[in-house]
Tab-separated table of C-alpha atoms in Angstrom:
chain	number	residue	atom	x	y	z
I	508	MET	CA	9.191	1.860	-21.801
I	509	PRO	CA	6.468	-0.254	-20.079
I	510	TRP	CA	3.174	1.606	-19.774
I	511	VAL	CA	3.101	1.110	-15.984
I	512	ASP	CA	6.432	2.949	-15.701
I	513	GLN	CA	5.167	5.751	-17.913
I	514	ILE	CA	2.244	6.299	-15.526
I	515	ASN	CA	4.591	6.391	-12.534
I	516	LEU	CA	6.975	8.856	-14.202
I	517	ARG	CA	4.101	11.192	-15.057
I	518	MET	CA	2.611	11.342	-11.559
I	519	HIS	CA	4.074	14.762	-10.764
I	520	SER	CA	2.969	16.393	-14.007
I	521	ILE	CA	-0.524	14.911	-13.696
I	522	ARG	CA	-0.933	16.318	-10.195
I	523	ARG	CA	-0.212	19.815	-11.479
I	524	MET	CA	-3.145	19.746	-13.869
I	525	VAL	CA	-5.651	22.467	-13.085
I	526	ALA	CA	-8.745	20.383	-13.763
I	527	PRO	CA	-9.727	18.412	-10.618
I	528	VAL	CA	-11.221	15.705	-12.821
I	529	GLY	CA	-7.793	14.997	-14.233
I	530	VAL	CA	-6.293	14.529	-10.788
I	531	VAL	CA	-9.110	12.244	-9.655
I	532	ALA	CA	-8.834	10.203	-12.836
I	533	SER	CA	-5.078	9.731	-12.401
I	534	VAL	CA	-5.519	8.581	-8.818
I	535	ALA	CA	-8.276	6.215	-9.903
I	536	VAL	CA	-5.932	4.623	-12.450
I	537	LEU	CA	-3.248	4.099	-9.822
I	538	VAL	CA	-5.702	2.671	-7.286
I	539	GLY	CA	-7.079	0.403	-9.989
I	540	LEU	CA	-3.620	-0.910	-10.808
I	541	ASP	CA	-2.905	-1.640	-7.163
I	542	SER	CA	-6.298	-3.312	-6.633
I	543	TYR	CA	-5.775	-5.475	-9.727
I	544	SER	CA	-2.437	-6.700	-8.417
I	545	ARG	CA	-4.101	-7.921	-5.207
I	546	ARG	CA	-6.856	-10.012	-6.796
I	547	ALA	CA	-4.765	-13.136	-7.076
I	548	GLU	CA	-4.406	-13.156	-3.301
I	549	GLY	CA	-8.188	-13.456	-2.906
I	550	SER	CA	-9.261	-14.202	0.615
I	551	LYS	CA	-6.072	-15.862	1.844
I	552	ILE	CA	-4.793	-14.571	5.122
I	553	SER	CA	-1.264	-15.656	5.902
I	554	ALA	CA	-1.223	-18.543	8.342
I	555	LYS	CA	2.340	-17.657	9.128
I	556	SER	CA	1.272	-14.153	10.191
I	557	SER	CA	-1.553	-15.586	12.286
I	558	SER	CA	0.725	-17.867	14.236
I	559	GLN	CA	3.311	-15.303	15.271
I	560	GLY	CA	4.424	-15.364	18.871
I	561	GLU	CA	4.567	-12.572	21.423
I	562	GLY	CA	8.000	-11.270	20.414
I	563	ILE	CA	9.038	-9.941	17.034
I	564	GLN	CA	10.981	-12.692	15.305
I	565	ALA	CA	12.933	-12.378	12.084
I	566	LEU	CA	12.072	-14.764	9.279
I	567	THR	CA	14.006	-18.007	9.220
I	568	ALA	CA	13.529	-18.488	5.498
I	569	LEU	CA	13.106	-15.856	2.804
I	570	SER	CA	12.195	-16.291	-0.812
I	571	VAL	CA	14.522	-13.963	-2.713
I	572	VAL	CA	14.484	-14.153	-6.477
I	573	GLY	CA	17.499	-12.973	-8.429
I	574	VAL	CA	19.133	-13.317	-11.818
I	575	GLY	CA	22.859	-12.982	-12.143
I	576	GLY	CA	23.150	-11.258	-8.784
I	577	VAL	CA	20.509	-8.663	-9.720
I	578	ALA	CA	17.379	-8.619	-7.558
I	579	LEU	CA	14.044	-8.844	-9.316
I	580	CYS	CA	11.953	-5.782	-8.551
I	581	GLU	CA	8.225	-5.664	-9.205
I	582	GLY	CA	6.273	-2.604	-10.265
I	583	TRP	CA	4.332	-0.059	-8.161
I	584	GLY	CA	1.873	-1.694	-5.789
I	585	SER	CA	2.791	-5.183	-6.960
I	586	ARG	CA	2.537	-8.439	-5.048
I	587	LYS	CA	4.198	-11.804	-5.416
I	588	SER	CA	1.221	-13.086	-7.409
I	589	THR	CA	1.948	-10.527	-10.147
I	590	LYS	CA	3.602	-11.988	-13.217
I	591	ARG	CA	4.806	-8.639	-14.536
I	592	ILE	CA	8.361	-8.576	-13.130
I	593	PHE	CA	11.123	-6.172	-14.134
I	594	LYS	CA	14.848	-6.720	-13.703
I	595	TYR	CA	16.070	-3.616	-11.933
I	596	SER	CA	19.093	-3.401	-9.692
I	597	ALA	CA	18.827	-1.661	-6.332
I	598	ASP	CA	20.947	1.190	-7.691
I	599	ASP	CA	18.577	1.695	-10.618
I	600	ASP	CA	15.488	1.386	-8.433
I	601	TYR	CA	16.600	3.667	-5.581
I	602	PRO	CA	13.941	6.378	-5.001
I	603	TYR	CA	14.351	9.941	-6.208
I	604	PHE	CA	14.380	12.497	-3.402
I	605	SER	CA	13.904	16.213	-3.940
I	606	LYS	CA	14.644	19.035	-1.505
I	607	TRP	CA	11.046	18.689	-0.281
I	608	HIS	CA	11.576	15.157	1.002
I	609	ARG	CA	12.436	15.882	4.635
I	610	THR	CA	11.106	12.777	6.322
I	611	LEU	CA	12.861	10.327	8.605
I	612	MET	CA	12.395	7.778	5.840
I	613	ARG	CA	14.502	9.940	3.552
I	614	LYS	CA	17.197	10.234	6.195
I	615	HIS	CA	17.493	6.545	7.027
I	616	LEU	CA	16.816	4.889	3.668
I	617	THR	CA	20.400	4.964	2.471
I	618	PRO	CA	21.360	3.240	-0.799
I	619	LYS	CA	23.065	0.563	1.296
I	620	VAL	CA	19.943	-0.141	3.373
I	621	TYR	CA	17.738	-0.103	0.290
I	622	LYS	CA	19.981	-2.593	-1.509
I	623	GLN	CA	19.842	-4.893	1.523
I	624	LEU	CA	16.051	-4.793	1.825
I	625	GLN	CA	14.897	-4.431	-1.776
I	626	PRO	CA	14.566	-8.185	-2.518
I	627	LEU	CA	12.682	-8.971	0.701
I	628	ARG	CA	8.948	-9.306	1.237
I	629	THR	CA	6.858	-10.258	4.249
I	630	SER	CA	4.551	-13.250	4.225
I	631	ASN	CA	1.768	-10.796	3.268
I	632	GLY	CA	3.790	-9.702	0.231
I	633	PHE	CA	4.823	-6.298	1.626
I	634	THR	CA	8.101	-4.897	0.282
I	635	ILE	CA	10.349	-1.997	1.240
I	636	ASN	CA	8.882	-0.090	-1.718
I	637	ASP	CA	5.431	-0.548	-0.188
I	638	VAL	CA	6.783	0.634	3.177
I	639	ILE	CA	8.113	3.911	1.749
I	640	ALA	CA	5.347	4.587	-0.792
I	641	CYS	CA	3.656	7.283	1.291
I	642	GLY	CA	6.941	9.172	1.680
I	643	THR	CA	8.273	9.093	-1.864
I	644	THR	CA	5.329	10.912	-3.405
I	645	CYS	CA	5.410	14.705	-3.423
I	646	GLY	CA	2.026	16.121	-4.336
I	647	TYR	CA	0.442	19.353	-3.233
I	648	SER	CA	1.964	19.110	0.229
I	649	VAL	CA	5.189	17.859	1.733
I	650	PRO	CA	4.956	14.186	2.831
I	651	ARG	CA	4.336	13.692	6.538
I	652	GLY	CA	7.302	13.684	8.868
I	653	MET	CA	7.658	9.920	9.136
I	654	GLY	CA	7.309	8.947	5.468
I	655	CYS	CA	6.764	5.207	5.930
I	656	MET	CA	4.128	2.680	6.906
I	657	ALA	CA	4.427	-0.944	8.048
I	658	GLY	CA	2.197	-3.449	6.287
I	659	ASP	CA	2.135	-6.046	9.048
I	660	TYR	CA	3.761	-7.083	12.312
I	661	GLU	CA	6.507	-8.862	10.399
I	662	SER	CA	7.570	-5.609	8.681
I	663	TYR	CA	9.216	-4.321	11.850
I	664	SER	CA	11.527	-7.339	12.087
I	665	LEU	CA	12.137	-8.056	8.398
I	666	PHE	CA	12.911	-4.412	7.631
I	667	ALA	CA	14.580	-3.757	10.999
I	668	PRO	CA	17.702	-2.143	9.441
I	669	PHE	CA	15.333	0.586	8.247
I	670	PHE	CA	12.714	0.768	11.014
I	671	SER	CA	14.966	0.435	14.086
I	672	PRO	CA	16.957	3.669	13.590
I	673	ILE	CA	13.768	5.555	12.768
I	674	ILE	CA	12.061	4.319	15.944
I	675	LYS	CA	15.160	5.144	17.982
I	676	GLU	CA	15.363	8.695	16.649
I	677	TYR	CA	11.655	9.510	16.766
I	678	HIS	CA	10.867	7.960	20.150
I	679	ASP	CA	14.351	8.057	21.718
I	680	PHE	CA	13.779	4.372	22.405
I	681	SER	CA	16.555	1.800	22.015
I	682	PRO	CA	16.086	-1.622	20.356
I	683	THR	CA	16.679	-3.335	23.722
I	684	SER	CA	14.219	-1.262	25.776
I	685	ARG	CA	10.898	-2.611	27.025
I	686	HIS	CA	7.660	-0.663	26.833
I	687	THR	CA	5.380	-0.378	29.883
I	688	THR	CA	1.606	-0.470	29.585
I	689	ASP	CA	-0.654	0.919	32.313
I	690	LEU	CA	-4.358	1.362	31.568
I	691	ASN	CA	-5.500	1.744	35.172
I	692	PRO	CA	-7.122	5.178	35.744
I	693	SER	CA	-6.776	4.824	39.519
I	694	HIS	CA	-2.997	5.148	39.117
I	695	LEU	CA	-3.318	8.822	38.156
I	696	LYS	CA	-2.076	11.185	40.859
I	697	SER	CA	-4.732	13.774	40.111
I	698	VAL	CA	-8.336	13.036	39.151
I	699	LYS	CA	-9.889	16.503	39.395
I	700	ASP	CA	-11.487	18.379	36.507
I	701	LEU	CA	-8.838	20.795	35.206
I	702	ASP	CA	-11.364	23.508	34.398
I	703	PRO	CA	-14.803	22.907	35.976
I	704	ASN	CA	-16.301	26.045	34.381
I	705	SER	CA	-14.857	25.290	30.920
I	706	GLU	CA	-13.314	28.768	30.692
I	707	TYR	CA	-10.076	27.457	29.165
I	708	VAL	CA	-10.483	23.733	28.399
I	709	LEU	CA	-13.238	23.424	25.821
I	710	SER	CA	-13.073	19.664	25.236
I	711	THR	CA	-11.066	16.541	26.039
I	712	ARG	CA	-10.448	13.530	23.805
I	713	ILE	CA	-8.398	10.343	24.164
I	714	ARG	CA	-7.994	7.820	21.373
I	715	VAL	CA	-5.984	4.633	21.101
I	716	ALA	CA	-4.970	2.729	17.975
I	717	ARG	CA	-5.229	-1.054	17.962
I	718	SER	CA	-4.249	-3.812	15.543
I	719	ILE	CA	-5.634	-7.344	15.599
I	720	ARG	CA	-2.980	-10.031	15.883
I	721	GLY	CA	-2.653	-12.256	12.836
I	722	LEU	CA	-4.188	-9.835	10.319
I	723	PRO	CA	-2.224	-7.563	7.956
I	724	PHE	CA	-2.337	-3.852	8.687
I	725	PRO	CA	-4.521	-1.657	6.440
I	726	ALA	CA	-1.634	-0.766	4.108
I	727	ALA	CA	-1.234	-4.458	3.166
I	728	SER	CA	-4.776	-5.651	3.697
I	729	SER	CA	-6.739	-7.657	1.151
I	730	ARG	CA	-10.499	-7.258	0.846
I	731	ALA	CA	-11.040	-10.490	2.779
I	732	ALA	CA	-8.734	-9.453	5.636
I	733	ARG	CA	-10.309	-6.007	5.795
I	734	ARG	CA	-13.777	-7.542	5.964
I	735	LYS	CA	-12.591	-9.859	8.733
I	736	VAL	CA	-11.518	-6.833	10.763
I	737	GLU	CA	-14.926	-5.232	10.246
I	738	SER	CA	-16.702	-8.452	11.197
I	739	LEU	CA	-14.735	-8.679	14.445
I	740	ALA	CA	-15.333	-4.996	15.204
I	741	ARG	CA	-19.067	-5.366	14.676
I	742	SER	CA	-19.345	-8.447	16.868
I	743	CYS	CA	-17.304	-6.795	19.640
I	744	THR	CA	-19.292	-3.550	19.657
I	745	GLU	CA	-22.634	-5.375	19.528
I	746	THR	CA	-21.960	-6.717	23.030
I	747	LEU	CA	-21.287	-3.295	24.599
I	748	LYS	CA	-23.833	-2.392	27.268
I	749	GLY	CA	-24.912	0.576	29.370
I	750	ASP	CA	-23.364	3.941	28.485
I	751	LEU	CA	-21.221	2.225	25.798
I	752	GLN	CA	-24.171	0.741	23.884
I	753	GLY	CA	-24.924	2.149	20.447
I	754	MET	CA	-24.879	1.314	16.747
I	755	TYR	CA	-22.397	0.465	14.003
I	756	MET	CA	-22.663	2.408	10.726
I	757	PRO	CA	-20.891	0.985	7.648
I	758	LEU	CA	-19.665	3.638	5.225
I	759	ASN	CA	-21.129	1.534	2.412
I	760	ASP	CA	-24.623	2.302	3.726
I	761	MET	CA	-24.104	6.041	4.310
I	762	ASP	CA	-25.312	8.662	1.888
I	763	ASN	CA	-23.016	11.609	1.175
I	764	ASP	CA	-24.916	14.076	3.352
I	765	VAL	CA	-24.683	11.861	6.442
I	766	ASN	CA	-21.033	11.095	5.782
I	767	ASP	CA	-20.162	14.780	5.343
I	768	ASP	CA	-22.071	15.712	8.492
I	769	LEU	CA	-20.257	13.106	10.604
I	770	ILE	CA	-16.896	14.238	9.226
I	771	GLN	CA	-17.650	17.885	9.983
I	772	ARG	CA	-18.614	16.927	13.537
I	773	HIS	CA	-15.377	14.907	13.904
I	774	ILE	CA	-17.349	11.726	14.538
I	775	CYS	CA	-16.171	10.047	11.320
I	776	PHE	CA	-12.754	10.007	9.661
I	777	ASP	CA	-12.026	11.853	6.420
I	778	ASN	CA	-12.327	10.226	3.028
I	779	PRO	CA	-9.019	9.299	1.347
I	780	ASP	CA	-6.675	12.095	0.332
I	781	GLU	CA	-3.471	11.964	-1.690
I	782	TRP	CA	-1.372	10.819	1.267
I	783	SER	CA	-3.690	8.002	2.355
I	784	ILE	CA	-3.998	6.727	-1.206
I	785	THR	CA	-0.233	6.546	-1.725
I	786	ALA	CA	0.046	4.881	1.706
I	787	ARG	CA	-2.269	2.102	0.392
I	788	LEU	CA	-4.971	3.032	2.917
I	789	GLY	CA	-7.657	3.889	0.393
I	790	GLN	CA	-7.970	0.558	-1.400
I	791	ASP	CA	-11.559	-0.458	-2.256
I	792	TRP	CA	-12.915	2.547	-0.363
I	793	PRO	CA	-15.361	2.551	1.380
I	794	ASP	CA	-15.697	-1.248	1.548
I	795	ALA	CA	-15.422	-2.642	5.111
I	796	ARG	CA	-15.003	0.782	6.714
I	797	GLY	CA	-17.325	2.042	9.367
I	798	VAL	CA	-17.974	3.937	12.596
I	799	TYR	CA	-19.474	2.816	15.906
I	800	ILE	CA	-21.115	5.421	18.152
I	801	ASN	CA	-22.688	4.971	21.592
I	802	CYS	CA	-26.047	6.491	20.690
I	803	GLN	CA	-29.014	5.559	18.537
I	804	ASP	CA	-29.802	8.983	17.087
I	805	LEU	CA	-27.424	10.831	14.753
I	806	ASP	CA	-28.648	14.148	16.150
I	807	GLU	CA	-27.046	13.202	19.464
I	808	THR	CA	-23.338	13.660	20.124
I	809	PRO	CA	-21.615	10.393	21.105
I	810	ASP	CA	-18.794	10.312	23.628
I	811	PHE	CA	-17.529	6.826	22.725
I	812	VAL	CA	-16.557	6.174	19.091
I	813	VAL	CA	-14.769	3.375	17.214
I	814	TRP	CA	-13.305	3.879	13.727
I	815	VAL	CA	-12.874	0.708	11.683
I	816	ASN	CA	-10.269	0.212	8.940
I	817	GLU	CA	-9.099	3.775	8.542
I	818	GLU	CA	-5.340	4.145	9.201
I	819	ASP	CA	-5.468	1.319	11.750
I	820	HIS	CA	-7.682	-1.704	12.241
I	821	LEU	CA	-9.389	0.119	15.098
I	822	ARG	CA	-9.233	3.570	16.580
I	823	ILE	CA	-11.146	3.654	19.836
I	824	MET	CA	-11.854	7.023	21.398
I	825	CYS	CA	-13.741	8.844	24.107
I	826	LEU	CA	-14.463	12.580	23.938
I	827	ARG	CA	-16.335	15.082	26.080
I	828	LYS	CA	-16.753	18.794	26.561
I	829	GLY	CA	-14.719	20.314	29.383
I	830	GLY	CA	-11.570	19.182	31.131
I	831	ASP	CA	-12.541	16.055	33.085
I	832	ILE	CA	-9.769	13.905	31.620
I	833	PHE	CA	-10.126	11.259	34.335
I	834	ALA	CA	-13.753	10.551	33.339
I	835	VAL	CA	-12.734	10.372	29.672
I	836	PHE	CA	-9.866	7.973	30.407
I	837	GLU	CA	-12.020	5.771	32.648
I	838	LYS	CA	-14.726	5.375	30.023
I	839	LEU	CA	-12.211	4.727	27.247
I	840	VAL	CA	-10.539	1.959	29.246
I	841	ARG	CA	-13.877	0.304	29.986
I	842	GLY	CA	-14.707	0.270	26.291
I	843	VAL	CA	-11.289	-1.025	25.210
I	844	ASN	CA	-11.325	-3.804	27.814
I	845	ALA	CA	-14.862	-4.860	26.918
I	846	MET	CA	-14.002	-5.084	23.222
I	847	GLU	CA	-10.797	-7.042	23.816
I	848	LYS	CA	-12.593	-9.487	26.106
I	849	GLN	CA	-15.131	-10.224	23.376
I	850	MET	CA	-12.386	-10.485	20.781
I	851	LYS	CA	-10.518	-13.086	22.830
I	852	GLU	CA	-13.680	-15.165	23.037
I	853	GLN	CA	-13.532	-15.336	19.229
I	854	GLY	CA	-9.879	-16.420	19.213
I	855	TYR	CA	-8.307	-13.027	18.487
I	856	GLN	CA	-6.551	-10.344	20.507
I	857	PHE	CA	-5.005	-6.907	20.175
I	858	LEU	CA	-1.426	-7.011	18.931
I	859	HIS	CA	0.937	-6.201	21.806
I	860	ASP	CA	4.695	-6.659	22.041
I	861	GLU	CA	6.995	-6.375	25.062
I	862	HIS	CA	9.366	-4.116	23.148
I	863	LEU	CA	7.063	-2.013	20.944
I	864	GLY	CA	3.912	-2.064	23.069
I	865	TYR	CA	0.767	-1.923	20.934
I	866	VAL	CA	1.976	-2.450	17.370
I	867	VAL	CA	0.304	-0.523	14.527
I	868	GLY	CA	1.166	0.524	10.979
I	869	CYS	CA	2.579	4.004	11.563
I	870	PRO	CA	5.770	4.020	13.673
I	871	THR	CA	4.684	7.269	15.342
I	872	ASN	CA	1.884	5.414	17.165
I	873	LEU	CA	3.890	2.484	18.509
I	874	GLY	CA	3.788	1.956	22.261
I	875	THR	CA	0.581	3.257	23.773
I	876	GLY	CA	-0.996	4.031	20.390
I	877	MET	CA	-2.575	6.832	22.403
I	878	ARG	CA	-3.197	10.481	21.741
I	879	ALA	CA	-4.757	12.390	24.631
I	880	SER	CA	-5.707	15.910	23.619
I	881	MET	CA	-7.482	18.989	24.914
I	882	HIS	CA	-8.780	22.041	23.098
I	883	VAL	CA	-7.438	24.839	25.264
I	884	LYS	CA	-8.029	28.604	24.958
I	885	LEU	CA	-4.719	30.405	25.503
I	886	ILE	CA	-5.186	33.676	23.643
I	887	LYS	CA	-2.596	35.778	25.481
I	888	LEU	CA	-0.022	33.076	26.215
I	889	ALA	CA	0.109	31.921	22.609
I	890	LYS	CA	1.201	35.386	21.462
I	891	LEU	CA	4.429	35.207	23.455
I	892	PRO	CA	7.625	34.035	21.699
I	893	GLY	CA	8.579	30.546	22.814
I	894	PHE	CA	5.047	29.280	23.510
I	895	ILE	CA	5.377	26.148	21.371
I	896	ASP	CA	8.923	25.468	22.629
I	897	LEU	CA	7.635	25.618	26.199
I	898	CYS	CA	4.908	23.095	25.409
I	899	ASN	CA	7.374	20.763	23.688
I	900	ARG	CA	9.684	20.959	26.683
I	901	MET	CA	6.826	19.694	28.854
I	902	GLY	CA	6.240	16.747	26.516
I	903	LEU	CA	3.257	18.338	24.754
I	904	ASP	CA	2.457	18.842	21.069
I	905	VAL	CA	0.556	21.885	19.833
I	906	ARG	CA	-1.726	22.007	16.781
I	907	GLY	CA	-4.511	24.231	15.553
I	908	LYS	CA	-7.915	23.259	16.925
I	909	HIS	CA	-8.828	21.517	13.651
I	910	GLY	CA	-5.926	19.039	13.735
I	911	GLU	CA	-2.452	18.519	12.341
I	912	LYS	CA	-3.164	20.329	9.042
I	913	ASP	CA	-4.550	23.434	10.761
I	914	THR	CA	-1.985	26.243	10.885
I	915	ARG	CA	-4.374	29.063	11.822
I	916	GLN	CA	-3.731	30.991	15.030
I	917	SER	CA	-7.207	31.274	16.550
I	918	GLY	CA	-6.070	31.300	20.163
I	919	ILE	CA	-7.591	27.849	20.671
I	920	PHE	CA	-5.139	24.997	20.423
I	921	ASP	CA	-5.200	21.218	20.297
I	922	ILE	CA	-2.652	20.221	22.951
I	923	SER	CA	-1.665	16.557	23.236
I	924	ASN	CA	0.970	14.168	24.538
I	925	ARG	CA	4.133	14.309	22.447
I	926	HIS	CA	5.331	10.797	23.293
I	927	ARG	CA	3.859	7.347	22.583
I	928	LEU	CA	6.597	4.748	23.098
I	929	GLY	CA	8.575	4.322	26.314
I	930	PHE	CA	5.918	5.902	28.545
I	931	SER	CA	2.789	4.276	29.946
I	932	GLU	CA	-0.704	5.597	29.296
I	933	VAL	CA	-0.989	6.803	32.897
I	934	GLU	CA	2.343	8.638	32.689
I	935	LEU	CA	1.348	10.432	29.495
I	936	ILE	CA	-2.052	11.495	30.795
I	937	GLN	CA	-0.440	12.750	33.990
I	938	LEU	CA	1.935	14.833	31.853
I	939	MET	CA	-1.117	16.265	30.098
I	940	ILE	CA	-2.801	17.132	33.396
I	941	ASP	CA	0.303	18.800	34.819
I	942	GLY	CA	1.229	20.574	31.587
I	943	VAL	CA	-2.191	21.989	30.727
I	944	SER	CA	-2.727	23.084	34.353
I	945	TYR	CA	0.558	25.002	34.173
I	946	LEU	CA	-0.380	26.656	30.861
I	947	ILE	CA	-3.759	27.757	32.264
I	948	GLU	CA	-1.981	29.209	35.302
I	949	LEU	CA	0.267	31.289	33.020
I	950	GLU	CA	-2.716	32.465	30.957
I	951	LYS	CA	-4.504	33.622	34.115
I	952	LYS	CA	-1.425	35.617	35.176
I	953	LEU	CA	-1.317	37.364	31.807
I	954	GLU	CA	-5.035	38.168	32.055
I	955	ALA	CA	-4.363	39.722	35.467
I	956	GLY	CA	-1.771	42.032	33.911
I	957	GLU	CA	1.387	40.242	35.052
I	958	GLU	CA	4.407	40.047	32.770
I	959	ILE	CA	5.820	36.630	31.964
I	960	ASP	CA	9.202	35.773	30.459
I	961	LEU	CA	8.770	32.393	28.750
I	962	GLU	CA	12.527	31.911	28.565
I	963	LYS	CA	12.663	31.921	32.374
I	964	GLU	CA	9.595	29.685	32.545
I	965	PHE	CA	11.273	27.369	30.052
I	966	ASN	CA	14.200	26.899	32.431
I	967	LYS	CA	11.843	25.989	35.271
I	968	VAL	CA	10.322	23.072	33.390
């Protein structure tokens, strides 16, 4: 058996080793293999990807290699420059799924779909096996609910038999629908602060994900492409003025103490974990990753932040204490527009499509690419049966205050828009305003001693 296959087959047993050093070493081997397979690509960025038009177009010519009707399948993390090719049929190469694989990828990657897509690769060399890599690995936790990641714009058209049903189910958005974008804060019906005294709303944050047209997404990015993204991000943020002006901090130049402090303060993204490594997001870490903040002193707390080359090319966010979501949205939009204007002057633009809206790697973030969230104190309301169902009915998601991995019930919750695709930014923020206002109203009634039946409230929504 080839030694690469032996490493892949032993992934589960290696992860169960007690010694942390063993786990880190095994991950390092896998990352090293994937990095080695990319070297032949060097600094080439696909001209074909750069010249794509506004709409998603399927490839007119595909290079599919086969011998005797059997597709040639390359090893884990391989690219078309790799010479180590194995002759596996789609039946032999179909992923193993355990009872813990409960993702949409697992549901929609049927043997028939896999056989159809297995020989295909995008012009950046991304295959269906690359797409599903983050969902086929079961480590210490169940893979995230989506279980797949696009490597470039082309992935959504080339692998449409796989992506289209997933997008339809997750977003309830048909392949023929058109997404609406509205980044005008003046279109909001209500602009008041939801909680002027900050008794219930502790903080407000809005972030948007953006890809740069013509460059592969982080999961398929080469070092050269990743550095191009960072170069564009730096040049765009350098031109920001007024209350948006600040400094860019490359992760390469950060010492561990500064990095840990920024992570703890939620100013910087986390370092790679098992999921991000299997999703190909941790390659060459921390090269070409960085954070922009609109202040010059790290002891200050910024309210405008840009993450570079984490899960997306750019994650642009604005965050403040209290519940003035209009002020947060207004400042975010000013920053996004200023960066895109500068980017266009350099011959680039954010990747937007009439059908999918803003296109990014994870299908959950298609459309607005926006997550508007508030940390809200709802100690009494949260104890009632049906609290989360009520929030979901209003188009809101509920997490612990420390994010999607936080399952503790502290009485303070991260409440955000549930939808991304098929709704405009203004519509989703208005849903947040209306929904959180309603939840605060219910909490006040409970504090006053009133009884509330959430099942009846559920029927009102």
